[in-house]
CSV table of C-alpha atoms in Angstrom, one decimal:
chain,number,residue,atom,x,y,z
L,451,MET,CA,-5.6,0.3,-45.1
L,452,VAL,CA,-4.7,-0.3,-48.7
L,453,VAL,CA,-3.1,-3.8,-48.6
L,454,SER,CA,-5.7,-5.9,-49.9
L,455,PRO,CA,-4.3,-6.6,-53.4
L,456,LEU,CA,-1.1,-8.0,-51.7
L,457,LEU,CA,-3.0,-10.4,-49.4
L,458,PRO,CA,-3.4,-14.0,-50.6
L,459,GLU,CA,-6.8,-15.5,-50.9
L,460,SER,CA,-6.3,-17.7,-47.8
L,461,ILE,CA,-4.6,-16.2,-44.8
L,462,TYR,CA,-4.7,-17.3,-41.2
L,463,THR,CA,-2.6,-14.7,-39.5
L,464,VAL,CA,-2.4,-10.9,-39.9
L,465,ASP,CA,-0.1,-9.0,-37.6
L,466,VAL,CA,1.0,-5.4,-38.5
L,467,SER,CA,0.9,-4.0,-35.0
L,468,ASN,CA,2.8,-1.1,-33.7
L,469,ASN,CA,3.5,0.6,-37.1
L,470,GLN,CA,2.3,3.9,-38.6
L,471,PHE,CA,-0.4,2.5,-40.9
L,472,GLY,CA,-3.5,4.8,-41.1
L,473,GLY,CA,-6.7,5.4,-42.9
L,474,GLU,CA,-9.8,3.3,-42.9
L,475,ILE,CA,-9.9,-0.4,-43.1
L,476,ALA,CA,-11.1,-1.2,-46.6
L,477,ILE,CA,-14.1,-3.4,-47.2
L,478,GLN,CA,-11.8,-5.4,-49.7
L,479,THR,CA,-9.5,-6.1,-46.8
L,480,GLY,CA,-12.2,-7.7,-44.8
L,481,LYS,CA,-13.2,-9.9,-47.8
L,482,ARG,CA,-9.7,-11.2,-48.0
L,483,LEU,CA,-9.7,-12.0,-44.2
L,484,THR,CA,-12.7,-14.2,-44.1
L,485,SER,CA,-10.5,-17.3,-43.3
L,486,CYS,CA,-8.2,-15.4,-41.0
L,487,GLU,CA,-8.1,-16.7,-37.4
L,488,TYR,CA,-5.8,-14.0,-35.9
L,489,ILE,CA,-6.0,-10.3,-36.6
L,490,ASN,CA,-3.7,-7.7,-34.8
L,491,LEU,CA,-3.7,-4.2,-36.1
L,492,SER,CA,-3.0,-2.6,-32.7
L,493,GLY,CA,-0.8,0.4,-32.2
L,494,ASN,CA,-1.4,2.1,-35.6
L,495,LYS,CA,-3.4,5.1,-36.8
L,496,PHE,CA,-6.4,3.3,-38.3
L,497,SER,CA,-9.5,5.5,-38.1
L,498,GLY,CA,-13.2,5.7,-39.2
L,499,PRO,CA,-16.2,3.5,-38.4
L,500,SER,CA,-15.1,0.8,-40.7
L,501,LEU,CA,-14.6,-2.1,-38.0
L,502,SER,CA,-17.5,-3.9,-39.5
L,503,SER,CA,-15.4,-4.9,-42.5
L,504,LEU,CA,-13.4,-7.3,-40.4
L,505,CYS,CA,-16.4,-9.5,-39.5
L,506,LEU,CA,-17.6,-10.4,-43.0
L,507,THR,CA,-18.5,-14.0,-43.3
L,508,ASP,CA,-16.9,-16.6,-45.6
L,509,PRO,CA,-19.0,-18.6,-48.0
L,510,GLY,CA,-19.8,-21.0,-45.1
L,511,GLY,CA,-21.8,-18.3,-43.5
L,512,TYR,CA,-19.5,-17.3,-40.5
L,513,ALA,CA,-16.2,-15.5,-39.8
L,514,ARG,CA,-13.3,-17.7,-38.6
L,515,VAL,CA,-11.5,-15.0,-36.6
L,516,GLY,CA,-10.7,-16.0,-33.1
L,517,LEU,CA,-8.6,-13.0,-31.8
L,518,MET,CA,-9.1,-9.5,-33.0
L,519,ASP,CA,-6.9,-6.7,-31.6
L,520,LEU,CA,-7.5,-3.2,-32.8
L,521,SER,CA,-6.4,-1.4,-29.7
L,522,SER,CA,-4.6,2.0,-29.6
L,523,ASN,CA,-5.9,3.3,-32.9
L,524,LEU,CA,-8.2,6.1,-33.9
L,525,LEU,CA,-11.4,4.1,-34.5
L,526,SER,CA,-14.6,6.0,-33.9
L,527,GLY,CA,-18.4,5.4,-34.1
L,528,VAL,CA,-20.1,2.6,-32.5
L,529,ILE,CA,-19.3,-1.1,-32.2
L,530,PRO,CA,-20.9,-2.5,-35.2
L,531,ALA,CA,-23.7,-5.0,-35.1
L,532,SER,CA,-21.8,-7.2,-37.5
L,533,ILE,CA,-19.4,-8.1,-34.8
L,534,GLY,CA,-21.9,-10.8,-33.9
L,535,GLN,CA,-21.0,-12.6,-37.0
L,536,CYS,CA,-17.7,-13.4,-35.4
L,537,LYS,CA,-19.0,-16.5,-33.8
L,538,ASN,CA,-15.5,-18.0,-33.1
L,539,LEU,CA,-14.2,-14.9,-31.4
L,540,TYR,CA,-12.7,-15.6,-28.0
L,541,SER,CA,-10.6,-12.4,-27.6
L,542,LEU,CA,-11.7,-8.9,-28.7
L,543,ASN,CA,-9.5,-5.9,-27.8
L,544,LEU,CA,-10.8,-2.5,-29.0
L,545,GLY,CA,-9.2,-0.5,-26.1
L,546,ASN,CA,-7.8,3.0,-26.4
L,547,ASN,CA,-9.9,4.3,-29.3
L,548,ASN,CA,-12.6,6.8,-29.8
L,549,LEU,CA,-15.6,4.5,-29.9
L,550,THR,CA,-19.0,5.8,-28.6
L,551,GLY,CA,-22.5,4.3,-27.9
L,552,ASN,CA,-23.2,1.3,-25.8
L,553,ILE,CA,-22.4,-2.3,-25.9
L,554,SER,CA,-24.5,-4.0,-28.5
L,555,ASN,CA,-26.4,-7.1,-27.8
L,556,GLU,CA,-24.6,-8.5,-30.8
L,557,LEU,CA,-21.6,-9.0,-28.5
L,558,GLU,CA,-23.3,-11.8,-26.9
L,559,LEU,CA,-20.9,-14.3,-28.2
L,560,ALA,CA,-20.7,-17.8,-26.7
L,561,SER,CA,-17.0,-18.2,-27.1
L,562,LEU,CA,-15.8,-14.8,-25.8
L,563,ALA,CA,-13.3,-15.2,-23.1
L,564,SER,CA,-11.5,-11.9,-23.2
L,565,LEU,CA,-13.2,-8.5,-23.7
L,566,GLN,CA,-11.3,-5.2,-23.5
L,567,LEU,CA,-13.0,-2.0,-24.4
L,568,ASN,CA,-11.1,0.2,-22.0
L,569,GLY,CA,-10.2,3.9,-22.8
L,570,ASN,CA,-13.2,4.8,-25.1
L,571,ASN,CA,-16.3,6.9,-24.7
L,572,LEU,CA,-18.8,4.1,-24.4
L,573,ASP,CA,-21.9,4.6,-22.2
L,574,GLY,CA,-25.1,2.9,-21.3
L,575,THR,CA,-25.5,0.0,-18.9
L,576,LEU,CA,-23.6,-3.3,-18.6
L,577,ASP,CA,-26.5,-5.7,-18.5
L,578,ILE,CA,-25.2,-7.6,-21.6
L,579,ILE,CA,-22.1,-8.5,-19.7
L,580,GLY,CA,-23.8,-11.1,-17.4
L,581,LYS,CA,-24.7,-13.2,-20.5
L,582,LEU,CA,-21.1,-13.7,-21.6
L,583,HIS,CA,-20.8,-16.8,-19.5
L,584,LYS,CA,-17.2,-17.8,-20.7
L,585,LEU,CA,-15.6,-14.5,-19.9
L,586,GLU,CA,-12.2,-14.8,-18.1
L,587,ALA,CA,-11.1,-11.1,-18.6
L,588,LEU,CA,-13.3,-8.0,-18.7
L,589,ASN,CA,-11.8,-4.6,-18.9
L,590,LEU,CA,-14.2,-1.8,-19.4
L,591,ALA,CA,-12.1,0.9,-17.6
L,592,ASP,CA,-12.0,4.6,-18.4
L,593,ASN,CA,-15.5,5.0,-20.2
L,594,ASN,CA,-18.8,6.5,-19.3
L,595,PHE,CA,-20.9,3.5,-18.4
L,596,GLY,CA,-23.7,4.2,-15.8
L,597,GLY,CA,-26.3,2.3,-13.9
L,598,SER,CA,-25.4,-0.4,-11.5
L,599,ILE,CA,-23.1,-3.3,-11.6
L,600,PRO,CA,-25.1,-6.2,-13.0
L,601,THR,CA,-25.9,-9.0,-10.6
L,602,GLY,CA,-25.3,-11.3,-13.5
L,603,LEU,CA,-21.5,-10.9,-13.1
L,604,GLY,CA,-21.8,-13.3,-10.2
L,605,SER,CA,-22.6,-16.1,-12.7
L,606,LEU,CA,-19.4,-15.7,-14.6
L,607,HIS,CA,-17.6,-18.5,-12.9
L,608,ASP,CA,-14.4,-18.4,-14.9
L,609,LEU,CA,-13.9,-14.6,-14.5
L,610,LYS,CA,-10.3,-13.9,-13.4
L,611,ILE,CA,-10.1,-10.1,-14.2
L,612,LEU,CA,-12.9,-7.6,-13.7
L,613,SER,CA,-11.9,-3.9,-14.2
L,614,LEU,CA,-14.6,-1.3,-14.3
L,615,ARG,CA,-12.4,1.6,-13.1
L,616,SER,CA,-13.3,5.2,-13.8
L,617,ASN,CA,-16.9,5.1,-15.0
L,618,LYS,CA,-20.1,6.4,-13.6
L,619,LEU,CA,-21.4,3.3,-12.0
L,620,ARG,CA,-23.6,3.5,-8.8
L,621,GLY,CA,-25.4,1.3,-6.4
L,622,SER,CA,-23.7,-1.5,-4.4
L,623,ILE,CA,-21.2,-4.2,-5.2
L,624,PRO,CA,-23.4,-7.2,-6.0
L,625,GLN,CA,-23.1,-9.9,-3.4
L,626,GLY,CA,-22.6,-12.4,-6.2
L,627,ILE,CA,-19.1,-11.1,-7.0
L,628,VAL,CA,-17.7,-12.7,-3.8
L,629,HIS,CA,-18.7,-16.1,-5.2
L,630,LEU,CA,-16.3,-15.8,-8.2
L,631,GLN,CA,-13.9,-18.6,-7.4
L,632,GLU,CA,-11.3,-17.8,-10.1
L,633,LEU,CA,-11.3,-14.0,-9.4
L,634,GLN,CA,-7.8,-12.5,-9.1
L,635,ILE,CA,-8.3,-8.9,-9.9
L,636,LEU,CA,-11.3,-6.8,-8.8
L,637,ASP,CA,-10.8,-3.2,-9.9
L,638,LEU,CA,-13.7,-0.8,-9.3
L,639,PRO,CA,-12.2,2.6,-8.2
L,640,MET,CA,-13.4,6.0,-9.3
L,641,ASN,CA,-17.1,5.3,-9.5
L,642,ASN,CA,-20.1,6.2,-7.3
L,643,ILE,CA,-20.4,2.7,-5.7
L,644,SER,CA,-22.0,2.9,-2.3
L,645,ARG,CA,-23.1,0.8,0.7
L,646,PRO,CA,-21.0,-1.7,2.6
L,647,ILE,CA,-18.3,-4.1,1.2
L,648,PRO,CA,-19.9,-7.6,0.9
L,649,ARG,CA,-18.9,-9.6,4.0
L,650,GLU,CA,-18.6,-13.2,2.7
L,651,MET,CA,-15.2,-13.8,1.2
L,652,ARG,CA,-14.6,-17.6,1.6
L,653,ASN,CA,-15.7,-18.4,-1.9
L,654,LEU,CA,-13.0,-16.3,-3.6
L,655,LYS,CA,-10.9,-19.4,-3.6
L,656,ARG,CA,-8.2,-18.1,-5.8
L,657,LEU,CA,-7.3,-15.5,-3.1
L,658,LEU,CA,-7.4,-17.9,-0.1
L,659,SER,CA,-3.9,-19.3,-0.5
L,660,ARG,CA,-0.9,-18.2,-2.3
L,661,PRO,CA,0.2,-20.5,-5.2
L,662,ASN,CA,3.7,-21.9,-5.2
L,663,ASP,CA,4.2,-21.5,-9.0
L,664,THR,CA,4.6,-18.4,-11.1
L,665,LEU,CA,2.9,-19.6,-14.3
L,666,LEU,CA,1.2,-17.2,-16.6
L,667,VAL,CA,-2.6,-17.4,-16.6
L,668,ASN,CA,-3.6,-18.2,-20.1
L,669,ILE,CA,-6.6,-16.1,-20.9
L,670,TYR,CA,-5.8,-15.0,-24.5
L,671,ASP,CA,-3.0,-16.0,-26.8
L,672,ASN,CA,-0.6,-13.2,-27.9
L,673,ASP,CA,-2.9,-10.4,-26.7
L,674,PRO,CA,-1.4,-8.4,-23.9
L,675,LEU,CA,-3.4,-6.9,-21.1
L,676,GLN,CA,-4.1,-3.1,-20.8
L,677,LEU,CA,-5.0,-3.4,-17.3
L,678,GLN,CA,-3.9,-0.6,-14.9
L,679,MET,CA,-4.0,-0.7,-11.1
L,680,VAL,CA,-2.5,1.4,-8.2
L,681,ILE,CA,0.0,-0.7,-6.6
L,682,LYS,CA,2.1,0.7,-3.7
L,683,GLY,CA,0.9,4.1,-4.4
L,684,ILE,CA,1.8,4.1,-8.1
L,685,MET,CA,-0.3,3.5,-11.2
L,686,LEU,CA,1.2,0.4,-12.8
L,687,GLN,CA,0.1,-1.6,-15.9
L,688,PHE,CA,-0.2,-5.3,-16.1
L,689,GLU,CA,0.7,-6.7,-19.5
L,690,GLN,CA,0.7,-10.3,-18.3
L,691,LEU,CA,-1.2,-12.1,-15.4
L,692,HIS,CA,0.6,-14.6,-13.3
L,693,SER,CA,-0.9,-17.2,-11.0
L,694,TYR,CA,0.1,-15.1,-8.0
L,695,SER,CA,-1.1,-11.7,-9.3
L,696,SER,CA,-4.0,-10.4,-7.3
L,697,GLY,CA,-5.5,-7.2,-6.1
L,698,ILE,CA,-8.7,-5.6,-4.9
L,699,ASP,CA,-9.2,-1.8,-5.6
L,700,LEU,CA,-12.3,-0.3,-4.4
L,701,SER,CA,-10.9,3.2,-3.8
L,702,CYS,CA,-12.5,6.6,-4.6
L,703,ASN,CA,-16.1,5.6,-4.2
L,704,ILE,CA,-18.7,6.2,-1.3
L,705,LEU,CA,-18.5,3.0,0.4
L,706,ASP,CA,-19.6,3.0,4.0
L,707,GLY,CA,-20.0,0.5,6.8
L,708,ASN,CA,-17.0,-1.5,8.2
L,709,ILE,CA,-14.1,-3.4,6.9
L,710,PRO,CA,-15.5,-7.0,7.1
L,711,GLU,CA,-13.6,-9.3,9.6
L,712,GLN,CA,-13.8,-12.1,7.0
L,713,ILE,CA,-11.4,-10.2,4.8
L,714,GLY,CA,-8.6,-11.9,6.7
L,715,THR,CA,-9.4,-15.1,4.9
L,716,LEU,CA,-7.8,-13.7,1.7
L,717,LYS,CA,-4.3,-14.8,2.6
L,718,ALA,CA,-3.2,-14.7,-1.1
L,719,LEU,CA,-4.3,-11.2,-1.9
L,720,GLY,CA,-1.4,-9.0,-2.8
L,721,VAL,CA,-3.0,-5.5,-3.1
L,722,LEU,CA,-5.8,-4.1,-1.1
L,723,ASN,CA,-6.9,-0.4,-1.8
L,724,LEU,CA,-10.0,0.9,0.1
L,725,SER,CA,-8.9,4.5,0.4
L,726,HIS,CA,-11.0,7.6,-0.2
L,727,ASN,CA,-14.3,6.2,0.9
L,728,CYS,CA,-16.6,6.6,3.9
L,729,ILE,CA,-15.7,3.5,5.7
L,730,SER,CA,-15.9,3.6,9.5
L,731,GLY,CA,-15.3,1.3,12.4
L,732,SER,CA,-12.0,-0.1,13.4
L,733,ILE,CA,-9.2,-1.9,11.5
L,734,PRO,CA,-10.1,-5.6,12.0
L,735,THR,CA,-7.2,-7.6,13.6
L,736,SER,CA,-7.8,-10.2,10.9
L,737,VAL,CA,-6.0,-8.0,8.4
L,738,GLY,CA,-2.7,-9.3,10.0
L,739,GLU,CA,-3.7,-12.8,8.8
L,740,MET,CA,-3.4,-11.6,5.1
L,741,VAL,CA,0.1,-12.9,4.9
L,742,GLY,CA,0.4,-12.4,1.2
L,743,LEU,CA,-0.4,-8.6,1.4
L,744,GLU,CA,2.2,-6.4,-0.3
L,745,SER,CA,0.3,-3.1,-0.5
L,746,LEU,CA,-2.4,-1.9,2.0
L,747,ASP,CA,-4.0,1.5,1.5
L,748,ILE,CA,-7.1,2.4,3.8
L,749,SER,CA,-6.4,6.1,3.9
L,750,SER,CA,-8.9,9.0,3.7
L,751,ASN,CA,-11.8,7.1,5.5
L,752,ARG,CA,-13.5,7.4,8.9
L,753,LEU,CA,-11.6,4.6,10.6
L,754,SER,CA,-11.1,4.8,14.4
L,755,GLY,CA,-9.6,2.8,17.2
L,756,HIS,CA,-6.1,1.4,17.4
L,757,ILE,CA,-3.8,0.1,14.6
L,758,PRO,CA,-3.7,-3.7,15.2
L,759,GLN,CA,-0.4,-5.0,16.4
L,760,SER,CA,-1.1,-8.1,14.1
L,761,LEU,CA,-0.1,-5.8,11.0
L,762,THR,CA,3.6,-6.0,12.1
L,763,GLY,CA,3.5,-9.7,11.3
L,764,ILE,CA,3.0,-9.3,7.5
L,765,ASP,CA,6.4,-10.0,6.2
L,766,TRP,CA,5.5,-9.3,2.5
L,767,LEU,CA,4.1,-5.8,3.3
L,768,GLN,CA,6.0,-3.2,1.4
L,769,PHE,CA,3.5,-0.2,1.3
L,770,LEU,CA,1.2,1.0,4.0
L,771,ASN,CA,-1.1,4.1,4.2
L,772,VAL,CA,-3.5,4.7,7.0
L,773,SER,CA,-3.4,8.5,6.8
L,774,TYR,CA,-6.3,10.9,7.3
L,775,ASN,CA,-8.6,8.7,9.5
L,776,LYS,CA,-9.5,9.1,13.2
L,777,LEU,CA,-7.2,6.5,14.5
L,778,ASN,CA,-5.7,6.8,18.0
L,779,GLY,CA,-3.3,5.2,20.4
L,780,ARG,CA,0.3,3.9,20.0
L,781,ILE,CA,1.6,3.1,16.6
L,782,PRO,CA,2.8,-0.6,16.7
L,783,ARG,CA,6.4,-1.3,16.5
L,784,GLY,CA,8.2,-4.1,14.5
L,785,VAL,CA,11.5,-4.5,12.8
L,786,HIS,CA,9.9,-4.7,9.4
L,787,PHE,CA,6.9,-2.5,10.2
L,788,ASP,CA,9.1,0.4,11.2
L,789,THR,CA,10.5,0.7,7.7
L,790,LEU,CA,7.2,1.2,6.0
L,791,SER,CA,7.0,4.9,6.9
L,792,LEU,CA,10.3,6.4,7.8
L,793,GLY,CA,9.0,10.0,7.4
L,794,GLY,CA,5.6,9.3,9.1
L,795,LEU,CA,3.6,10.0,6.0
L,796,ALA,CA,1.6,6.7,6.4
L,797,PHE,CA,0.0,8.1,9.7
L,798,VAL,CA,-0.5,11.8,9.1
L,799,GLY,CA,-4.0,13.2,9.6
L,800,ASN,CA,-4.6,11.0,12.7
L,801,ASP,CA,-4.2,13.6,15.5
L,802,LEU,CA,-4.6,11.0,18.3
L,803,LEU,CA,-1.8,8.7,17.1
L,804,CYS,CA,1.4,8.8,19.1
L,805,GLY,CA,4.8,7.1,19.1
L,806,TYR,CA,7.4,6.3,16.4
L,807,PRO,CA,7.6,7.6,13.7
L,808,THR,CA,5.6,10.6,14.8
L,809,GLU,CA,7.0,13.2,17.1
L,810,LYS,CA,4.1,12.9,19.5
L,811,ILE,CA,4.8,11.2,22.9
L,812,CYS,CA,2.4,8.6,24.2
L,813,GLU,CA,0.8,9.2,27.6
L,814,GLY,CA,2.6,6.2,29.1
L,815,ASP,CA,5.9,7.4,27.7
L,816,ARG,CA,5.2,10.8,29.2
L,817,ASN,CA,4.6,9.3,32.7
L,818,THR,CA,7.8,7.3,32.3
L,819,SER,CA,9.7,10.4,31.4
L,820,THR,CA,8.2,12.2,34.4
L,821,SER,CA,9.2,9.3,36.7
L,822,ASP,CA,12.7,9.4,35.2
L,823,ALA,CA,12.9,13.2,35.9
L,824,ASN,CA,11.6,12.8,39.4
L,825,LEU,CA,14.1,10.0,40.1
L,826,THR,CA,16.8,12.3,38.8
L,827,ASN,CA,15.8,15.0,41.0
L,828,GLU,CA,15.8,12.7,44.0
L,829,PHE,CA,19.4,11.8,43.1
L,830,ASP,CA,20.3,15.4,42.8
L,831,GLU,CA,18.8,16.2,46.2
L,832,ILE,CA,20.6,13.3,47.8
L,833,ASP,CA,23.9,14.6,46.2
L,834,ALA,CA,23.1,18.1,47.4
L,835,ASP,CA,22.6,16.7,51.0
L,836,ASP,CA,25.9,14.9,50.8
L,837,ASP,CA,27.7,18.1,49.6
L,838,THR,CA,26.1,20.0,52.5
L,839,LYS,CA,27.3,17.4,55.0
L,840,GLU,CA,30.8,17.5,53.5
L,841,LYS,CA,30.9,21.2,53.8
L,842,LEU,CA,29.7,21.2,57.3
L,843,LEU,CA,32.4,18.5,58.2
L,844,LEU,CA,35.1,20.7,56.5
L,845,TYR,CA,33.9,23.8,58.4
L,846,ALA,CA,34.0,21.8,61.7
L,847,ILE,CA,37.5,20.6,61.0
L,848,VAL,CA,38.6,24.1,60.2
L,849,ALA,CA,37.0,25.5,63.3
L,850,LEU,CA,38.5,22.8,65.4
L,851,GLY,CA,42.0,23.4,64.0
L,852,PHE,CA,41.5,27.2,64.6
L,853,ALA,CA,40.5,26.5,68.1
L,854,VAL,CA,43.3,24.1,68.8
L,855,GLY,CA,45.8,26.3,67.2
L,856,PHE,CA,44.6,29.5,69.1
L,857,TRP,CA,44.1,27.9,72.4
L,858,GLY,CA,47.4,25.9,72.0
L,859,LEU,CA,49.3,29.1,71.4
L,860,PHE,CA,47.4,30.7,74.4
L,861,PHE,CA,48.4,27.6,76.6
L,862,VAL,CA,52.0,27.9,75.4
L,863,LEU,CA,52.1,31.6,76.5
L,864,LEU,CA,50.7,30.6,79.9
L,865,LEU,CA,53.8,28.3,80.3
L,866,LYS,CA,56.3,31.2,80.1
L,867,LYS,CA,56.2,31.4,83.8
L,868,GLN,CA,57.2,27.7,84.2
L,869,ASN,CA,60.8,26.7,85.1
L,870,TRP,CA,61.2,24.6,82.0
L,871,TRP,CA,60.3,27.4,79.5
L,872,PHE,CA,63.9,28.4,78.7
L,873,PRO,CA,65.4,24.9,78.5
L,874,TYR,CA,62.5,24.1,76.0
L,875,TRP,CA,63.5,27.0,73.6
L,876,ARG,CA,67.1,26.2,73.9
L,877,LEU,CA,66.5,22.7,72.6
L,878,VAL,CA,64.4,24.1,69.6
L,879,ASP,CA,67.2,26.5,68.8
L,880,SER,CA,69.8,23.7,68.7
L,881,PHE,CA,67.6,21.7,66.3
L,882,VAL,CA,67.2,24.7,64.1
L,883,ILE,CA,71.0,25.3,63.9
L,884,ARG,CA,71.7,21.7,63.1
L,885,ILE,CA,69.1,21.8,60.3
L,886,ILE,CA,70.7,25.0,58.8
L,887,ASP,CA,74.2,23.6,59.1
């Protein structure tokens, strides 16, 4: 970055973000920025391990910079120890570079509120994170961090965002995480985290009731988030965090045990993704009490039992996936619930589920159908009996008519010998002649 001759001796803000600047950041540049409080070089092509030049101290013995954003560049090498000289640093964003190594102890900065190192090749453990007591946003996604999630995270009482997505973390979720009263985003998918989900949820106070406002959560000034989460089955990126933004994603791990009944206390939670784990047991009915839930994905687990009818009462719910479990029984119905899976994809892989929108008829419905069929047959039999009776009556009438006609004629023939035979036929002839005339 050959711009140092153009920089004044005292400068407080540098923003050359989203350009095509490249090369290494010159030491001379760092010397000109010792009084700078805001440095944004993101979205360029800066390269090399020259990050240390931006934390040179001024004559007073410390760097003044408070916000440093070098994300989305080509920086390589390790995070330099000189970063520890930035004692006023409250927001550091080095995401989407080629940094390697581990997180240096020099990052133990008392004022650091936002740390984004996502999208690099960093490794090692996260033990240092528990010492950053003022952290509000921590994004270490898409790296190679190993070991367990440090228990010290439970002491970060101001933490609102925790994203450790797509690393190599193992062990359990520390119990202390459920005591983070300000937590809004817990994003831990695609790791090797095991054991049951912590049960106590009542201390996640930010997730207990949905706020009425839509204010932005002020974690950092002019420093956009690079947080990605799967929401409603689609990977989306947060650039800003509102007071109502919330989500828990524990998918693609090896969690076991049951879904805690206490999860129903999280009435303000918007996204819950527990898919692709080894969770067993039934879906707790308390899930229906999560009235703020917009996306629920518990697919590809070992869940059994019925789908709770209480799920049909979540009016905010827009996405549902319970596929590939061992669920059974009738799928609940509801005016809104029926629209969540018109093609039935949300329920596939559960061979014992029946009812709409699947084509499988439930046992009770089959009995009802059989009863209807039997009743129809009975009506058909009654109609057949009625038809038979009518035919018999018709045959009887025909037979009677035939008998009357035949025997009437026979009787008439017998009358030929009577004296009034000829007068009778004369009378008939006279009537016929009148009719013809």
